[in-house]
PDB file of C-alpha atoms in Angstrom:
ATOM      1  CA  UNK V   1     -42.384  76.840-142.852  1.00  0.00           C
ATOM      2  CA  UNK V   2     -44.725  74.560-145.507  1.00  0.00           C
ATOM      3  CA  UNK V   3     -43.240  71.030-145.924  1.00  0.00           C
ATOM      4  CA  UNK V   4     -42.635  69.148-149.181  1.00  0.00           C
ATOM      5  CA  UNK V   5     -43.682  65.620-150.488  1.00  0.00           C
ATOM      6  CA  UNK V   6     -40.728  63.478-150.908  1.00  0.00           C
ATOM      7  CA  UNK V   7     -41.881  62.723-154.453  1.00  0.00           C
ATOM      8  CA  UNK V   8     -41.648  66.773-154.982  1.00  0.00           C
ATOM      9  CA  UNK V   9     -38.350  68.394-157.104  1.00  0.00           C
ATOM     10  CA  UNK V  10     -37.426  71.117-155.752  1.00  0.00           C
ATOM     11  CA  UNK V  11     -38.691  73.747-158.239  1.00  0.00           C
ATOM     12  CA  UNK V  12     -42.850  72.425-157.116  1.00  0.00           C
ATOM     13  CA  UNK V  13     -41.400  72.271-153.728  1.00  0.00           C
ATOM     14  CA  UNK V  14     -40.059  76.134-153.571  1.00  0.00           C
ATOM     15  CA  UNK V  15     -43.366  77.405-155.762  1.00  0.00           C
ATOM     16  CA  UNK V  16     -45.848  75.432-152.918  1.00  0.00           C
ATOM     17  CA  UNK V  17     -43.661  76.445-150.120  1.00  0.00           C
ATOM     18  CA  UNK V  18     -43.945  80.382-151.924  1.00  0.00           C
ATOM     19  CA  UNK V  19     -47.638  80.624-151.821  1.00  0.00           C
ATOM     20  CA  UNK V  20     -48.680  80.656-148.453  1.00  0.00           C
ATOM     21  CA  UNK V  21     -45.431  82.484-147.351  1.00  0.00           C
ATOM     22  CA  UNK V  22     -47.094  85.118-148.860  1.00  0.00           C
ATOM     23  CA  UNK V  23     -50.537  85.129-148.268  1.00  0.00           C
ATOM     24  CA  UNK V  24     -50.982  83.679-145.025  1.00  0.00           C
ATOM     25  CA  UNK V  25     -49.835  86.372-143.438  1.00  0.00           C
ATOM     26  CA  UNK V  26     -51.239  88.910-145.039  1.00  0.00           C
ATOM     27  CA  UNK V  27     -54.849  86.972-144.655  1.00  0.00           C
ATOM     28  CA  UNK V  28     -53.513  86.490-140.773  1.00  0.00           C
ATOM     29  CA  UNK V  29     -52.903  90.121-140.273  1.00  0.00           C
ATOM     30  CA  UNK V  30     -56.843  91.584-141.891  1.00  0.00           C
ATOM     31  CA  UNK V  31     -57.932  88.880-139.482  1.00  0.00           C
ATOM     32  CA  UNK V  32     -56.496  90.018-136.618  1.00  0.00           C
ATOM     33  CA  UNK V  33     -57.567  93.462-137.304  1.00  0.00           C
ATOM     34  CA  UNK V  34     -60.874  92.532-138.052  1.00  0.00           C
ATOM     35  CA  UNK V  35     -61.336  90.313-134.742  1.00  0.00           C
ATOM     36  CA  UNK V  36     -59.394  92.821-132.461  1.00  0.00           C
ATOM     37  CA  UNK V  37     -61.688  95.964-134.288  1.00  0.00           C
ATOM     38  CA  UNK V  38     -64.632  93.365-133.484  1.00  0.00           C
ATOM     39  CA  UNK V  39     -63.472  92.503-129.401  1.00  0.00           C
ATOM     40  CA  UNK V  40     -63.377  96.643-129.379  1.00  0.00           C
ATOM     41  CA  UNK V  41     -66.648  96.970-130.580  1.00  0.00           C
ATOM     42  CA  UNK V  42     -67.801  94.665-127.708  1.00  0.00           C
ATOM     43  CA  UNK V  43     -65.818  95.943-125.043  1.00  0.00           C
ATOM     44  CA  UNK V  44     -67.258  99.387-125.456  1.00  0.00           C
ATOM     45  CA  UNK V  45     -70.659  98.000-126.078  1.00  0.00           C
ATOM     46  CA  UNK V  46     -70.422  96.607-122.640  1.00  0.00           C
ATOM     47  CA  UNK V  47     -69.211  99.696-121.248  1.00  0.00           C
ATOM     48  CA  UNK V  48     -72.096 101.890-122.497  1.00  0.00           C
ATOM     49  CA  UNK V  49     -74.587  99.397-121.031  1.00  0.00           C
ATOM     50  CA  UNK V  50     -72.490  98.895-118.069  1.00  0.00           C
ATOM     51  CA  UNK V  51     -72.983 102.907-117.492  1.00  0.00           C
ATOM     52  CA  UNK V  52     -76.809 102.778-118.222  1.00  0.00           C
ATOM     53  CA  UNK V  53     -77.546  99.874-116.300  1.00  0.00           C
ATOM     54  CA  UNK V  54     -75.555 101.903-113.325  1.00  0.00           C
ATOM     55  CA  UNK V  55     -77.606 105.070-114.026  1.00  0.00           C
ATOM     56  CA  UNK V  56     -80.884 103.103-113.886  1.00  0.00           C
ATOM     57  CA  UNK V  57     -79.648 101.728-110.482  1.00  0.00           C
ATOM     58  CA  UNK V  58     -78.656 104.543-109.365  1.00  0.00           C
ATOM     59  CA  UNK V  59     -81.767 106.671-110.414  1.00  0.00           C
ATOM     60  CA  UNK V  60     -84.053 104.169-108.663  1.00  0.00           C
ATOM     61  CA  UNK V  61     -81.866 103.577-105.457  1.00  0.00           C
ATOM     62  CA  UNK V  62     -82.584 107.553-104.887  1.00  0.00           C
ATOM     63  CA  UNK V  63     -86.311 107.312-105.887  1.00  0.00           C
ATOM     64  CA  UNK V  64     -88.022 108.716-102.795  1.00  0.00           C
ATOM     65  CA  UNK V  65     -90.924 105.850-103.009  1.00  0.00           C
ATOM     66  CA  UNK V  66     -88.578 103.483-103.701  1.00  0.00           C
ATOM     67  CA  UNK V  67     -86.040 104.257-100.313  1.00  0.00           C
ATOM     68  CA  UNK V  68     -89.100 104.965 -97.951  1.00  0.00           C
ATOM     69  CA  UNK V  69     -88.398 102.563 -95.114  1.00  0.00           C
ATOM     70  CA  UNK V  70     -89.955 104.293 -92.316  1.00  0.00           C
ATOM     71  CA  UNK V  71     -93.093 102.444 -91.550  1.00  0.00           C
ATOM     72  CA  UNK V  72     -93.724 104.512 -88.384  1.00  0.00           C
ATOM     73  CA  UNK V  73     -94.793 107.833 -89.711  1.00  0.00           C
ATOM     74  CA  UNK V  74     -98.605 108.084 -90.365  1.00  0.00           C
ATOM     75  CA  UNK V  75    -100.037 110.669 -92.683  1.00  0.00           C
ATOM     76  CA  UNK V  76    -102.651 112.248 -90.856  1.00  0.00           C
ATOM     77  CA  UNK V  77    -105.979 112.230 -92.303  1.00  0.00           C
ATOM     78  CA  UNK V  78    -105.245 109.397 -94.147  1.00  0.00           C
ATOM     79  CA  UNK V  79    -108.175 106.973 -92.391  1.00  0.00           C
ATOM     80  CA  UNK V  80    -111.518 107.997 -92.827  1.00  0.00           C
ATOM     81  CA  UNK V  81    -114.824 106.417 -92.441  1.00  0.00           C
ATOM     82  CA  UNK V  82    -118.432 106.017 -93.717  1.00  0.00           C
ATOM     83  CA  UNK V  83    -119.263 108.608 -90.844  1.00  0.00           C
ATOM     84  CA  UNK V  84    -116.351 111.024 -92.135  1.00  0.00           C
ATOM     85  CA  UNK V  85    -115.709 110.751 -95.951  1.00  0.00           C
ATOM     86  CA  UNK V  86    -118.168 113.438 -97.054  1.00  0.00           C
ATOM     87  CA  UNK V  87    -117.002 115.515 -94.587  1.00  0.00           C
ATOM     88  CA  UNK V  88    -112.966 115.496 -95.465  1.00  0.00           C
ATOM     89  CA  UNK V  89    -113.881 115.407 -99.415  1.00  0.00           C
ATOM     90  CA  UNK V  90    -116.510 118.819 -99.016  1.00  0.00           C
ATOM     91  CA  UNK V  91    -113.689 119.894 -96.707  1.00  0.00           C
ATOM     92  CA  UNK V  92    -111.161 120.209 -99.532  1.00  0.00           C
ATOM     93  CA  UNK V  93    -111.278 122.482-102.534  1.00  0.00           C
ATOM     94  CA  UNK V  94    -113.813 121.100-104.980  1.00  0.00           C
ATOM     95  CA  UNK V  95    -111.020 120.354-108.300  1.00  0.00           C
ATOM     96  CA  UNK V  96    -108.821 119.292-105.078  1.00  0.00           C
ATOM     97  CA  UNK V  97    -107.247 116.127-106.458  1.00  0.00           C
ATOM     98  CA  UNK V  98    -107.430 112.446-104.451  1.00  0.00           C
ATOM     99  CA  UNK V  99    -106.648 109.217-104.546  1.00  0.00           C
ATOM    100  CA  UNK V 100    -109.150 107.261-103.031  1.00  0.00           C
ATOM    101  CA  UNK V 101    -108.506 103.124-101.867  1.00  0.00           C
ATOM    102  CA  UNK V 102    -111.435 100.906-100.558  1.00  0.00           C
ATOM    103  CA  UNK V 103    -110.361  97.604 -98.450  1.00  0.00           C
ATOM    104  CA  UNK V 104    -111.032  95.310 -95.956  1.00  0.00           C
ATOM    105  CA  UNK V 105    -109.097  94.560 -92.829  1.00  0.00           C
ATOM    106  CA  UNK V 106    -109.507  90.803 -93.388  1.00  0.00           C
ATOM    107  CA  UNK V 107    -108.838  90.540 -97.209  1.00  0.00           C
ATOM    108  CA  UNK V 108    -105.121  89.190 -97.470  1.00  0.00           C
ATOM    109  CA  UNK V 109    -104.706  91.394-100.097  1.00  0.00           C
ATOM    110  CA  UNK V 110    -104.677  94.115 -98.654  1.00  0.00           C
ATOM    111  CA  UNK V 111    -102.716  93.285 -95.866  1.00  0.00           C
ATOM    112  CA  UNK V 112    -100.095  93.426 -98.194  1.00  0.00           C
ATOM    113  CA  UNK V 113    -100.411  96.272-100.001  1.00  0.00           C
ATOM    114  CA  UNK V 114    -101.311  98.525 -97.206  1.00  0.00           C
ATOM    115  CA  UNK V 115     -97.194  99.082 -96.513  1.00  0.00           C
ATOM    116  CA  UNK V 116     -97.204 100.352-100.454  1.00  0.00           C
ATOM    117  CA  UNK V 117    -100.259 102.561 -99.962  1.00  0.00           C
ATOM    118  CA  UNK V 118     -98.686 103.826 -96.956  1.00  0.00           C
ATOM    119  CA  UNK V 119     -95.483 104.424 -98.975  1.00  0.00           C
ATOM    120  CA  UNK V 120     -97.412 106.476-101.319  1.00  0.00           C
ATOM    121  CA  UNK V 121     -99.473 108.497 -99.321  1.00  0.00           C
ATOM    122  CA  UNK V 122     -96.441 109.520 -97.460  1.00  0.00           C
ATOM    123  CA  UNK V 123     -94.908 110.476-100.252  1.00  0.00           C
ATOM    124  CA  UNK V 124     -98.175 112.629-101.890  1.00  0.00           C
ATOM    125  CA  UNK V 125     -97.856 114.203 -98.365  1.00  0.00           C
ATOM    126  CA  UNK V 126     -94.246 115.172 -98.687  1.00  0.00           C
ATOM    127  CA  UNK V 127     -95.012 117.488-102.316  1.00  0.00           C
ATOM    128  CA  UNK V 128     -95.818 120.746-101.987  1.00  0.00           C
ATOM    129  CA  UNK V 129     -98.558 122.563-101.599  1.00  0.00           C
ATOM    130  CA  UNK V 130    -100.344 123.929-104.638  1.00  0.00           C
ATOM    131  CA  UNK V 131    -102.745 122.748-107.917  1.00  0.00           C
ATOM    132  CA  UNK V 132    -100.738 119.651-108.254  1.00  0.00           C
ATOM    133  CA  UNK V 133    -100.820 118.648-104.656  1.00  0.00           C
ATOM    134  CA  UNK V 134    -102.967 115.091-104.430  1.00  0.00           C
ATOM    135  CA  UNK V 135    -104.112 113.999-101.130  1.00  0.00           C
ATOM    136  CA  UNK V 136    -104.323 110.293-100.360  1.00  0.00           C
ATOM    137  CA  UNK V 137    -107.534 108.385 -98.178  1.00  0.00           C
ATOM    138  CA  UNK V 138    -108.543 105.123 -97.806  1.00  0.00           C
ATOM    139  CA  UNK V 139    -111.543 103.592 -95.972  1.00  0.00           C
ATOM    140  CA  UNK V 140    -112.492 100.078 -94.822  1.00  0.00           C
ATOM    141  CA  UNK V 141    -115.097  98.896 -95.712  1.00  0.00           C
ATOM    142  CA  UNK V 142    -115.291  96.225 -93.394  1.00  0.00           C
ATOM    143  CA  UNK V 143    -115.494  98.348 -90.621  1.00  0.00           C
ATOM    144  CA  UNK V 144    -119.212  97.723 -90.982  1.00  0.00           C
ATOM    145  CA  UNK V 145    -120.204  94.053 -92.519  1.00  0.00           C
ATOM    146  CA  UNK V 146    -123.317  95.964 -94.485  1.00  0.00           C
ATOM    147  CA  UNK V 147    -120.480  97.644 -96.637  1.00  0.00           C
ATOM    148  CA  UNK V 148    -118.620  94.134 -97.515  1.00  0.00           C
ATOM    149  CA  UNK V 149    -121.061  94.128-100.348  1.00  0.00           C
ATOM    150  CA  UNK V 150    -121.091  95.945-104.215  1.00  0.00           C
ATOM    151  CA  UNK V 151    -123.774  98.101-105.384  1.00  0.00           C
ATOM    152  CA  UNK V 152    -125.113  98.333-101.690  1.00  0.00           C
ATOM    153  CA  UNK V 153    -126.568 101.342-100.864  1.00  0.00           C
ATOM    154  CA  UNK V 154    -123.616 102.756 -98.913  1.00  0.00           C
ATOM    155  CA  UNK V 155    -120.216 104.302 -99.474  1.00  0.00           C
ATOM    156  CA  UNK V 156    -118.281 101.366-100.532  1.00  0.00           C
ATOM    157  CA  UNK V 157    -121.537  99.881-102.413  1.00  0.00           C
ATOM    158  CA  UNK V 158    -122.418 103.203-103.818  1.00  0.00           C
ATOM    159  CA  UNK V 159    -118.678 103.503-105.001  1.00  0.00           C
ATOM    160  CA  UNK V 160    -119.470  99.764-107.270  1.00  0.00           C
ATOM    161  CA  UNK V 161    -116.570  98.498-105.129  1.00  0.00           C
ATOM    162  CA  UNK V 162    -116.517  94.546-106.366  1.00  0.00           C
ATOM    163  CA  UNK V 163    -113.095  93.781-104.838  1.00  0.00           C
ATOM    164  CA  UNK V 164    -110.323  94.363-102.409  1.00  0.00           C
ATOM    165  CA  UNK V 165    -108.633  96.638-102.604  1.00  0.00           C
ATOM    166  CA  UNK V 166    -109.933  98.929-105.016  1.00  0.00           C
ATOM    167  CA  UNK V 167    -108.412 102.702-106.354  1.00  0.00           C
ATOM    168  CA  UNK V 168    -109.674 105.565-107.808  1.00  0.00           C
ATOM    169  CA  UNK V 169    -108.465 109.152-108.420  1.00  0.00           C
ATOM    170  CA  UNK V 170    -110.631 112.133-109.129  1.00  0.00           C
ATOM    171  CA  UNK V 171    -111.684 115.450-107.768  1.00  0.00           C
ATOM    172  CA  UNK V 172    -113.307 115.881-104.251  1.00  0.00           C
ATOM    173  CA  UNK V 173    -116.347 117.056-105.814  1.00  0.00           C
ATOM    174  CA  UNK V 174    -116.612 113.851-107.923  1.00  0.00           C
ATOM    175  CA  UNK V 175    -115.920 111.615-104.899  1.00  0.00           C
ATOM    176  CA  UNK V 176    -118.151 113.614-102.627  1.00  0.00           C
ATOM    177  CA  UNK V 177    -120.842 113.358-105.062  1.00  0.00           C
ATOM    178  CA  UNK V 178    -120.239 110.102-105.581  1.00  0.00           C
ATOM    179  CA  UNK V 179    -120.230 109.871-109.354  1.00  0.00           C
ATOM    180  CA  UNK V 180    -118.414 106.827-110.506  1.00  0.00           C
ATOM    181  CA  UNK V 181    -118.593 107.912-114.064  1.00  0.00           C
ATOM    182  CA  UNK V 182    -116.093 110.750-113.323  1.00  0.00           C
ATOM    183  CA  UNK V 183    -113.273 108.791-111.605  1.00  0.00           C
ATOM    184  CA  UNK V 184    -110.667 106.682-113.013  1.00  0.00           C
ATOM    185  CA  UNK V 185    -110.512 103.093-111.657  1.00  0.00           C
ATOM    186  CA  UNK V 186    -106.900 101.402-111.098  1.00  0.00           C
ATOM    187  CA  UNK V 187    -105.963  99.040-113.319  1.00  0.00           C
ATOM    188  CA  UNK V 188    -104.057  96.230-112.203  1.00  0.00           C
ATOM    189  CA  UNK V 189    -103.463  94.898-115.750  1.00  0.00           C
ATOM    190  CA  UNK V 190    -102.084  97.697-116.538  1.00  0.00           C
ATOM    191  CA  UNK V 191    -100.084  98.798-113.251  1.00  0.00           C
ATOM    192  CA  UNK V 192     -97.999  97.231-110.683  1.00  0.00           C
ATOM    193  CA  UNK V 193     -99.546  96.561-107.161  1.00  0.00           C
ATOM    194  CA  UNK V 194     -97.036  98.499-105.403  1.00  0.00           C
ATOM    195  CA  UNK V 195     -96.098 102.030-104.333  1.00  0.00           C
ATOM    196  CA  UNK V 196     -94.562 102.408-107.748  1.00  0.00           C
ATOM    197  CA  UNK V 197     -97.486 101.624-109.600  1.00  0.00           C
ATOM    198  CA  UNK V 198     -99.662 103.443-108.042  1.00  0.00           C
ATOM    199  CA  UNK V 199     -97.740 106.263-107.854  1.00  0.00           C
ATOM    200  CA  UNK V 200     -97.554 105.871-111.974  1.00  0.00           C
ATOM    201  CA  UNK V 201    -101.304 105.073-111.909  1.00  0.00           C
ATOM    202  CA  UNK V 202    -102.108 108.797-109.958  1.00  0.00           C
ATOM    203  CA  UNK V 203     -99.518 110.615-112.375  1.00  0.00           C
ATOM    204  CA  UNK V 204    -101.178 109.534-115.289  1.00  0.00           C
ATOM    205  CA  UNK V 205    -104.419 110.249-114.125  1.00  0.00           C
ATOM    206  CA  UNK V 206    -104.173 113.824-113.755  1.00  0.00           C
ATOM    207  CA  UNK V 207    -101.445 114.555-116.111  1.00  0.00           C
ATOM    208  CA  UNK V 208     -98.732 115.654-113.564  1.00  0.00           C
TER     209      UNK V 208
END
């Protein structure tokens, strides 16, 4: 109820007191309609994020890469060396597609990683056999100190390897013939050093 001014008669007192008897309420109620339409609008905002937020969780928690814990299981033929790369690669169909990482047992780096690269050959190995199938290697080139080097005339020179550790997909026939031109180099500007990224890096490469 609207108060008066003791100076008011009682005609100004009932027309002031009139007004907002009327409107405020009105104006009260399309606010309260407006604000509880607006909390709605949040509330199921919130729940439709809430749901794809849970879907995005839920999609990675099953990701096979991503729940690989077993750090036991060695892919076999994984390792090879200077003395053995030409022979896996000519061993393999020639448009046989591989993945291909140069390191070095004492680069920190790839201390790291090599749990990740082991994650993704693993995985590579578990897809089935066919076209699609891409086989994962990796040599050290540290094995022997006259391969530490880039541009040495040697596998992991001959490769241009610069750095530790260093990618690259292509055919067997491209990596058994050596031709640099014809791979495709990882990126790490581009993709995340982990299993992940890589295994991002090898789908892109050949379209799969």
């Amino acid at each position: 109820m609207a108060l008066c001014a003791k100076s008011s008669t009682r005609a100004v007192c009932a027309k002031q007191a009139a007004r907002p008897a009327v409107a405020r309420p009105v104006l009260a109620r399309r606010m309260t309609v407006q604000a509880r339409n607006f909390v709605y609008s949040l509330v199921a905002g919130g729940v439709v994020l809430g749901g794809i937020a849970l879907a995005i969780t839920a999609v990675s928690n099953f990701d096979p890469v991503k729940r690989d814990r077993d750090t036991s299981k060695h892919v076999p033929g994984l390792d090879v060396t200077k003395a053995t790369i030409n022979t896996t690669l000519k061993a393999m169909p020639t448009d046989g597609k591989v993945l291909m990482e140069f390191y070095a047992t004492w680069c920190p780096a790839c201390r790291a990683f090599k749990p990740e690269y082991d994650k993704v050959a693993r995985f590579l190995a578990s897809q089935p056999a066919g076209e699609n199938r891409v086989v994962a290697l990796r040599l050290d080139c540290a094995v022997d100190p006259d391969v530490c080097g880039a541009y040495q005339p040697d596998v992991c020179g001959a490769y241009q390897v610069a750095a530790y550790p260093t990618m690259f997909t292509g055919t067997a026939a491209d990596l058994a013939a050596v031709n640099v031109a014809g791979l495709t180099k990882f990126d790490y500007g581009k993709y995340s050093r982990n299993a992940m990224g890589v295994v991002k890096f090898v789908a892109e490469s050949f379209k799969l």
